[in-house]
Amino acid sequence: MVMRIVDLRSDTVTRPTNAMREAMASAEVDDDVLGYDPTARRLEEEMAKIMGKEAALFVPSGTMGNLICVMVHCDVRGSEVILGDTCHIHVYENGGISTIGGVHPKTIKNEEDGTMDLVAIEAAIRDPKGSTFYPSTKLICLENTHANSGGRCLSAEYTDRVGEIAKRHGLKLHIDGARIFNASIALGVPVHRLVKAADSVSVCLSKGLGAPIGSVIVGSQSFIEKAKTLRKTLGGGMRQIGVLCAAALVALQENLPKLQFDHKKAKLLAEGLNKMKGIKVNVAAMETNMIFMDMEDGSRLTAEKLRKSLTEHGILVIPENSSRIRMVIHHQITTSDVHYTLSCLQQAVQTIQEPCQN
């Protein structure tokens, strides 16, 4: 029987802390659809302040948050958004911007560091003279940190340059900032500076911050008023959400400072993995809390074999494909958990690579 669980599937798997549960139990609440929940207002005001924007809105999920932002900016069906080909909005959000929002995606190749080539972005913007035939470009989307690039951070300078392109062509800029606080900690740059050029940002509360539920979107006052209407349309209007927002306020206070330690533990895990025969990790490219572990060509290792072996020891991971496993560190993973994972992995690698001879 497995007694120890080390859950590295994602930073979304955390359990509410005792402080969060206490805050939820005692939260002052009212009807948020009517606009009267005081704890929700406090969270939204705090997030708007932190992000350097006029207003904020709590939403049930990051997927809904991104969809609302895209739909507010692309308010004419058939509009086009420029975004990365491996970004979360394009790959993991069920094509909602198209099926629900009526927005056409124009993808640009994401580079290894999560950026898109600036020349390619500008070249992808449609000429308004061709509106009889083509979609009208309305929006550019960035993702910071960029999950499919291994949690890489987009610099403020890069984001500013994308923002300049957007303004030059009369477009808006949205940032999917699900892990924007990880980027802020890793870069040593205040989060409001990282999103200064953005017209809207979505921020996940239930990833690195460790709250149980929800995201917040931020932008101008007029943007948030439109977003509030769309939230209701999409079924995201909820009543006494102060119960959820109370946990998020605790997360901001208690877990935000812990992100730096998540990054250090991720680096420790990556360095240990990189010493194992048949495994490679690009440690130099690691910036935040994600580790992509690749199996070298010619080895007996596969992602599924390692996943199965780790599961037997209570270590939970997600294979990305047949030769890659993703691991994500969060505040409930200890240094001891990292060492335990490395020990179990080393044993699994040796068993797979050097099976007993009969």
Coordinates of C-alpha atoms in Angstrom, one line a residue:
M1 CA 0.0 0.0 0.0
V2 CA 1.4 3.4 -1.0
M3 CA 1.6 5.7 2.0
R4 CA 3.3 8.7 0.5
I5 CA 1.8 10.8 -2.4
V6 CA 3.9 13.3 -4.3
D7 CA 1.6 14.9 -6.9
L8 CA 3.6 16.5 -9.7
R9 CA 0.8 16.4 -12.3
S10 CA 0.3 20.2 -12.1
D11 CA 0.2 23.1 -9.8
T12 CA -3.6 22.9 -10.0
V13 CA -3.7 19.9 -7.7
T14 CA -3.1 21.7 -4.4
R15 CA -5.5 21.3 -1.5
P16 CA -6.8 24.4 0.4
T17 CA -4.6 25.1 3.4
N18 CA -6.1 25.3 6.9
A19 CA -5.9 29.1 6.7
M20 CA -7.9 29.1 3.5
R21 CA -10.5 26.8 4.9
E22 CA -10.9 29.1 8.0
A23 CA -11.2 32.1 5.8
M24 CA -13.8 30.5 3.6
A25 CA -15.8 29.4 6.6
S26 CA -15.9 32.9 8.1
A27 CA -16.1 34.9 4.8
E28 CA -18.5 37.9 4.7
V29 CA -20.7 37.3 1.7
D30 CA -23.6 38.6 -0.3
D31 CA -25.0 38.2 -3.8
D32 CA -22.2 38.9 -6.3
V33 CA -24.5 38.8 -9.4
L34 CA -26.2 41.8 -7.9
G35 CA -22.8 43.3 -7.2
Y36 CA -22.9 43.2 -3.4
D37 CA -20.4 40.5 -2.2
P38 CA -17.8 42.4 -0.1
T39 CA -15.1 39.7 -0.1
A40 CA -15.3 39.5 -3.9
R41 CA -15.0 43.3 -4.1
R42 CA -12.0 43.2 -1.9
L43 CA -10.2 40.5 -4.0
E44 CA -11.0 42.3 -7.2
E45 CA -9.8 45.7 -5.9
E46 CA -6.6 44.1 -4.6
M47 CA -5.9 42.3 -7.9
A48 CA -6.6 45.5 -9.9
K49 CA -4.1 47.3 -7.7
I50 CA -1.4 44.6 -8.0
M51 CA -1.8 44.4 -11.8
G52 CA -1.8 48.2 -12.3
K53 CA -5.2 48.2 -14.0
E54 CA -8.5 50.1 -13.3
A55 CA -10.7 47.2 -12.4
A56 CA -10.9 43.4 -12.0
L57 CA -13.5 40.6 -12.2
F58 CA -13.6 37.2 -10.6
V59 CA -14.4 34.4 -13.0
P60 CA -14.8 30.6 -12.4
S61 CA -11.9 29.5 -14.6
G62 CA -9.0 30.7 -16.7
T63 CA -10.6 29.3 -19.8
M64 CA -13.7 31.4 -19.2
G65 CA -11.5 34.4 -18.4
N66 CA -9.6 34.2 -21.6
L67 CA -12.8 33.6 -23.6
I68 CA -14.4 36.7 -22.1
C69 CA -11.4 38.8 -22.8
V70 CA -11.2 37.7 -26.4
M71 CA -14.9 38.3 -27.0
V72 CA -14.8 41.8 -25.5
H73 CA -12.0 42.8 -27.7
C74 CA -13.4 41.0 -30.8
D75 CA -17.0 42.1 -30.5
V76 CA -17.7 41.6 -34.2
R77 CA -18.1 37.9 -35.3
G78 CA -15.5 36.9 -37.8
S79 CA -12.8 39.0 -36.2
E80 CA -9.3 37.6 -36.0
V81 CA -6.9 37.1 -33.1
I82 CA -3.1 36.6 -33.6
L83 CA -1.7 34.0 -31.1
G84 CA 1.0 31.4 -30.7
D85 CA 0.5 28.0 -32.2
T86 CA 1.2 26.2 -28.9
C87 CA -0.4 28.7 -26.5
H88 CA -3.0 27.5 -24.0
I89 CA -5.9 29.5 -25.6
H90 CA -5.3 27.8 -29.0
V91 CA -4.5 24.3 -27.8
Y92 CA -6.3 23.6 -24.5
E93 CA -9.5 25.7 -24.4
N94 CA -11.7 23.6 -26.7
G95 CA -11.6 26.1 -29.5
G96 CA -14.0 28.2 -27.5
I97 CA -13.0 31.5 -29.1
S98 CA -14.2 30.1 -32.4
T99 CA -17.2 27.9 -31.4
I100 CA -18.6 30.3 -28.9
G101 CA -17.0 33.7 -29.7
G102 CA -17.0 33.5 -33.5
V103 CA -13.4 34.6 -33.5
H104 CA -10.9 33.3 -36.1
P105 CA -7.4 32.3 -34.8
K106 CA -4.3 33.3 -36.8
T107 CA -1.4 31.3 -35.4
I108 CA 2.2 32.3 -35.3
K109 CA 5.0 29.8 -34.4
N110 CA 5.9 29.9 -30.8
E111 CA 9.7 30.0 -30.4
E112 CA 11.4 27.8 -27.8
D113 CA 11.3 30.7 -25.3
G114 CA 7.5 31.2 -25.7
T115 CA 7.8 34.3 -27.8
M116 CA 6.5 34.9 -31.3
D117 CA 8.7 36.6 -33.9
L118 CA 7.8 40.3 -34.0
V119 CA 8.2 40.6 -37.7
A120 CA 5.9 37.6 -38.1
I121 CA 3.3 39.1 -35.8
E122 CA 3.2 42.4 -37.8
A123 CA 3.1 40.5 -41.1
A124 CA 0.1 38.5 -39.9
I125 CA -2.0 41.6 -39.4
R126 CA -4.7 41.8 -42.1
D127 CA -4.8 44.8 -44.4
P128 CA -8.1 46.5 -43.7
K129 CA -8.5 47.0 -47.5
G130 CA -9.0 43.3 -47.8
S131 CA -12.0 43.1 -45.4
T132 CA -14.3 42.0 -48.2
F133 CA -12.3 38.7 -48.3
Y134 CA -10.4 38.3 -45.0
P135 CA -11.2 38.4 -41.3
S136 CA -10.4 41.7 -39.6
T137 CA -7.5 41.6 -37.1
K138 CA -8.6 42.9 -33.7
L139 CA -6.3 41.3 -31.1
I140 CA -2.9 39.9 -30.2
C141 CA -2.6 37.3 -27.4
L142 CA 0.5 36.4 -25.4
E143 CA 1.0 33.8 -22.7
N144 CA 3.3 34.5 -19.7
T145 CA 4.6 32.2 -18.5
H146 CA 4.4 30.0 -21.6
A147 CA 3.4 26.5 -20.4
N148 CA 4.2 24.5 -23.5
S149 CA 7.6 26.1 -23.7
G150 CA 8.4 24.8 -20.2
G151 CA 7.2 27.8 -18.1
R152 CA 9.4 30.3 -19.9
C153 CA 9.0 34.0 -19.1
L154 CA 8.2 36.8 -21.5
S155 CA 10.2 40.0 -20.6
A156 CA 8.6 43.3 -20.1
E157 CA 10.6 44.7 -23.0
Y158 CA 9.3 42.0 -25.4
T159 CA 5.7 42.6 -24.2
D160 CA 6.2 46.3 -24.7
R161 CA 7.3 45.8 -28.3
V162 CA 4.2 43.6 -29.0
G163 CA 2.1 46.3 -27.4
E164 CA 3.7 48.9 -29.7
I165 CA 2.8 46.8 -32.8
A166 CA -0.8 46.5 -31.5
K167 CA -1.2 50.2 -31.0
R168 CA 0.4 51.1 -34.3
H169 CA -2.3 49.0 -36.0
G170 CA -5.2 49.9 -33.7
L171 CA -5.3 46.4 -32.1
K172 CA -5.7 45.3 -28.5
L173 CA -3.3 43.1 -26.5
H174 CA -4.4 40.4 -24.1
I175 CA -2.1 38.4 -21.9
D176 CA -3.0 35.0 -20.7
G177 CA -1.2 35.4 -17.4
A178 CA -2.3 32.2 -15.7
R179 CA 1.2 32.0 -14.1
I180 CA 2.2 35.7 -14.4
F181 CA 3.3 35.8 -10.8
N182 CA 5.8 33.0 -11.5
A183 CA 7.2 35.2 -14.3
S184 CA 7.4 38.2 -12.0
I185 CA 9.3 36.2 -9.3
A186 CA 11.6 34.6 -11.9
L187 CA 12.4 37.9 -13.7
G188 CA 12.5 40.0 -10.6
V189 CA 10.1 42.5 -12.2
P190 CA 6.9 43.7 -10.6
V191 CA 3.8 42.1 -12.1
H192 CA 2.3 45.4 -13.1
R193 CA 5.3 46.2 -15.1
L194 CA 5.1 42.9 -17.0
V195 CA 1.5 43.7 -18.1
K196 CA 1.8 47.5 -18.6
A197 CA 1.3 47.2 -22.3
A198 CA -1.7 44.9 -22.1
D199 CA -5.3 46.0 -22.4
S200 CA -6.4 42.9 -20.5
V201 CA -4.9 40.1 -18.4
S202 CA -6.3 36.9 -17.1
V203 CA -4.6 35.6 -13.8
C204 CA -5.2 32.1 -12.4
L205 CA -5.7 31.8 -8.7
S206 CA -5.6 28.0 -8.6
K207 CA -2.2 27.3 -10.1
G208 CA 0.9 28.6 -8.4
L209 CA -1.0 30.7 -5.9
G210 CA -2.7 27.5 -4.7
A211 CA -6.3 28.8 -4.2
P212 CA -8.9 26.1 -4.8
I213 CA -11.0 27.8 -7.6
G214 CA -11.0 30.7 -9.9
S215 CA -9.3 33.3 -12.0
V216 CA -9.4 37.1 -12.2
I217 CA -9.4 39.2 -15.3
V218 CA -8.2 42.9 -15.2
G219 CA -8.5 45.8 -17.5
S220 CA -10.1 49.2 -17.8
Q221 CA -13.3 50.0 -16.0
S222 CA -15.3 50.0 -19.3
F223 CA -13.6 46.7 -20.3
I224 CA -14.7 45.1 -17.0
E225 CA -18.2 46.3 -17.4
K226 CA -18.5 44.5 -20.7
A227 CA -16.7 41.5 -19.3
K228 CA -19.3 41.3 -16.5
T229 CA -22.1 41.1 -19.0
L230 CA -20.4 38.3 -20.9
R231 CA -19.6 36.4 -17.7
K232 CA -23.3 36.3 -17.0
T233 CA -24.1 35.2 -20.6
L234 CA -21.6 32.3 -20.3
G235 CA -23.0 31.1 -17.0
G236 CA -20.2 32.4 -14.9
G237 CA -22.3 34.7 -12.6
M238 CA -22.3 33.2 -9.2
R239 CA -23.9 34.3 -5.9
Q240 CA -22.0 34.2 -2.6
I241 CA -18.5 33.9 -4.2
G242 CA -16.9 35.5 -1.2
V243 CA -16.5 32.0 0.0
L244 CA -14.1 31.3 -2.9
C245 CA -12.5 34.8 -3.0
A246 CA -11.6 34.5 0.7
A247 CA -9.3 31.6 -0.1
A248 CA -7.7 33.6 -2.9
L249 CA -6.9 36.5 -0.6
V250 CA -5.1 34.1 1.7
A251 CA -3.2 32.6 -1.3
L252 CA -2.1 36.1 -2.3
Q253 CA -0.8 36.8 1.2
E254 CA 0.7 33.4 2.1
N255 CA 1.7 31.6 -1.2
L256 CA 2.9 34.4 -3.4
P257 CA 6.2 34.7 -1.5
K258 CA 6.6 30.9 -1.7
L259 CA 6.9 30.9 -5.5
Q260 CA 10.6 31.5 -5.4
F261 CA 11.1 28.3 -3.4
D262 CA 8.9 26.4 -6.0
H263 CA 11.4 27.5 -8.7
K264 CA 14.4 26.4 -6.6
K265 CA 12.9 23.0 -5.9
A266 CA 12.1 22.6 -9.7
K267 CA 15.7 23.4 -10.5
L268 CA 16.9 20.8 -7.9
L269 CA 14.7 18.2 -9.4
A270 CA 15.8 19.0 -12.9
E271 CA 19.5 18.9 -12.1
G272 CA 19.0 15.5 -10.4
L273 CA 17.1 14.1 -13.4
N274 CA 19.8 15.3 -15.8
K275 CA 22.3 13.1 -14.1
M276 CA 20.4 9.9 -14.9
K277 CA 21.3 7.7 -17.8
G278 CA 18.8 8.0 -20.7
I279 CA 17.1 11.1 -19.4
K280 CA 17.7 14.7 -20.4
V281 CA 16.4 18.0 -19.1
N282 CA 17.3 21.4 -20.5
V283 CA 18.2 22.8 -17.1
A284 CA 19.6 26.0 -18.6
A285 CA 16.2 26.9 -20.1
M286 CA 14.3 26.3 -16.8
E287 CA 13.0 29.5 -15.3
T288 CA 10.0 28.7 -13.2
N289 CA 8.2 25.7 -11.7
M290 CA 7.9 23.3 -14.7
I291 CA 10.2 20.4 -15.7
F292 CA 10.0 18.7 -19.1
M293 CA 11.9 15.4 -18.9
D294 CA 12.8 13.7 -22.2
M295 CA 13.9 10.1 -22.8
E296 CA 17.0 9.9 -25.0
D297 CA 16.8 8.1 -28.3
G298 CA 18.1 4.5 -28.1
S299 CA 17.2 4.0 -24.4
R300 CA 14.7 1.5 -23.2
L301 CA 12.8 4.2 -21.4
T302 CA 9.3 5.4 -22.3
A303 CA 7.1 7.9 -20.6
E304 CA 4.5 5.3 -19.9
K305 CA 6.9 2.9 -18.3
L306 CA 8.3 5.6 -16.0
R307 CA 4.8 6.9 -15.2
K308 CA 3.6 3.4 -14.2
S309 CA 6.7 2.8 -12.0
L310 CA 6.4 6.2 -10.3
T311 CA 2.7 5.6 -9.6
E312 CA 3.6 2.4 -7.7
H313 CA 5.6 4.6 -5.4
G314 CA 2.9 7.3 -5.0
I315 CA 4.5 9.8 -7.4
L316 CA 2.0 11.2 -9.9
V317 CA 3.1 12.7 -13.3
I318 CA 1.6 13.4 -16.7
P319 CA 3.3 12.0 -19.9
E320 CA 3.3 14.7 -22.6
N321 CA 4.0 12.1 -25.3
S322 CA 5.7 8.7 -25.6
S323 CA 9.1 10.1 -24.7
R324 CA 8.4 13.2 -22.5
I325 CA 7.0 13.6 -19.0
R326 CA 5.9 17.0 -17.5
M327 CA 6.4 17.7 -13.8
V328 CA 5.2 20.8 -12.0
I329 CA 6.3 22.0 -8.6
H330 CA 3.9 23.7 -6.2
H331 CA 3.9 25.0 -2.6
Q332 CA 2.8 21.6 -1.2
I333 CA 5.9 19.8 -2.6
T334 CA 8.7 19.7 -0.2
T335 CA 12.5 19.3 -0.7
S336 CA 12.1 15.9 0.8
D337 CA 9.5 15.1 -1.9
V338 CA 12.0 16.1 -4.5
H339 CA 14.7 13.8 -3.1
Y340 CA 12.2 11.0 -2.8
T341 CA 11.1 11.4 -6.4
L342 CA 14.7 11.4 -7.6
S343 CA 15.4 8.2 -5.6
C344 CA 12.4 6.4 -7.1
L345 CA 13.2 7.6 -10.6
Q346 CA 16.7 6.4 -10.4
Q347 CA 15.5 3.0 -9.3
A348 CA 12.9 2.9 -12.1
V349 CA 15.5 4.0 -14.7
Q350 CA 17.9 1.3 -13.7
T351 CA 15.2 -1.4 -13.6
I352 CA 14.0 -0.5 -17.1
Q353 CA 17.4 0.1 -18.6
E354 CA 19.0 -3.0 -17.1
P355 CA 16.4 -5.7 -16.7
C356 CA 17.3 -8.9 -14.8
Q357 CA 18.9 -11.5 -16.9
N358 CA 17.3 -14.9 -16.8

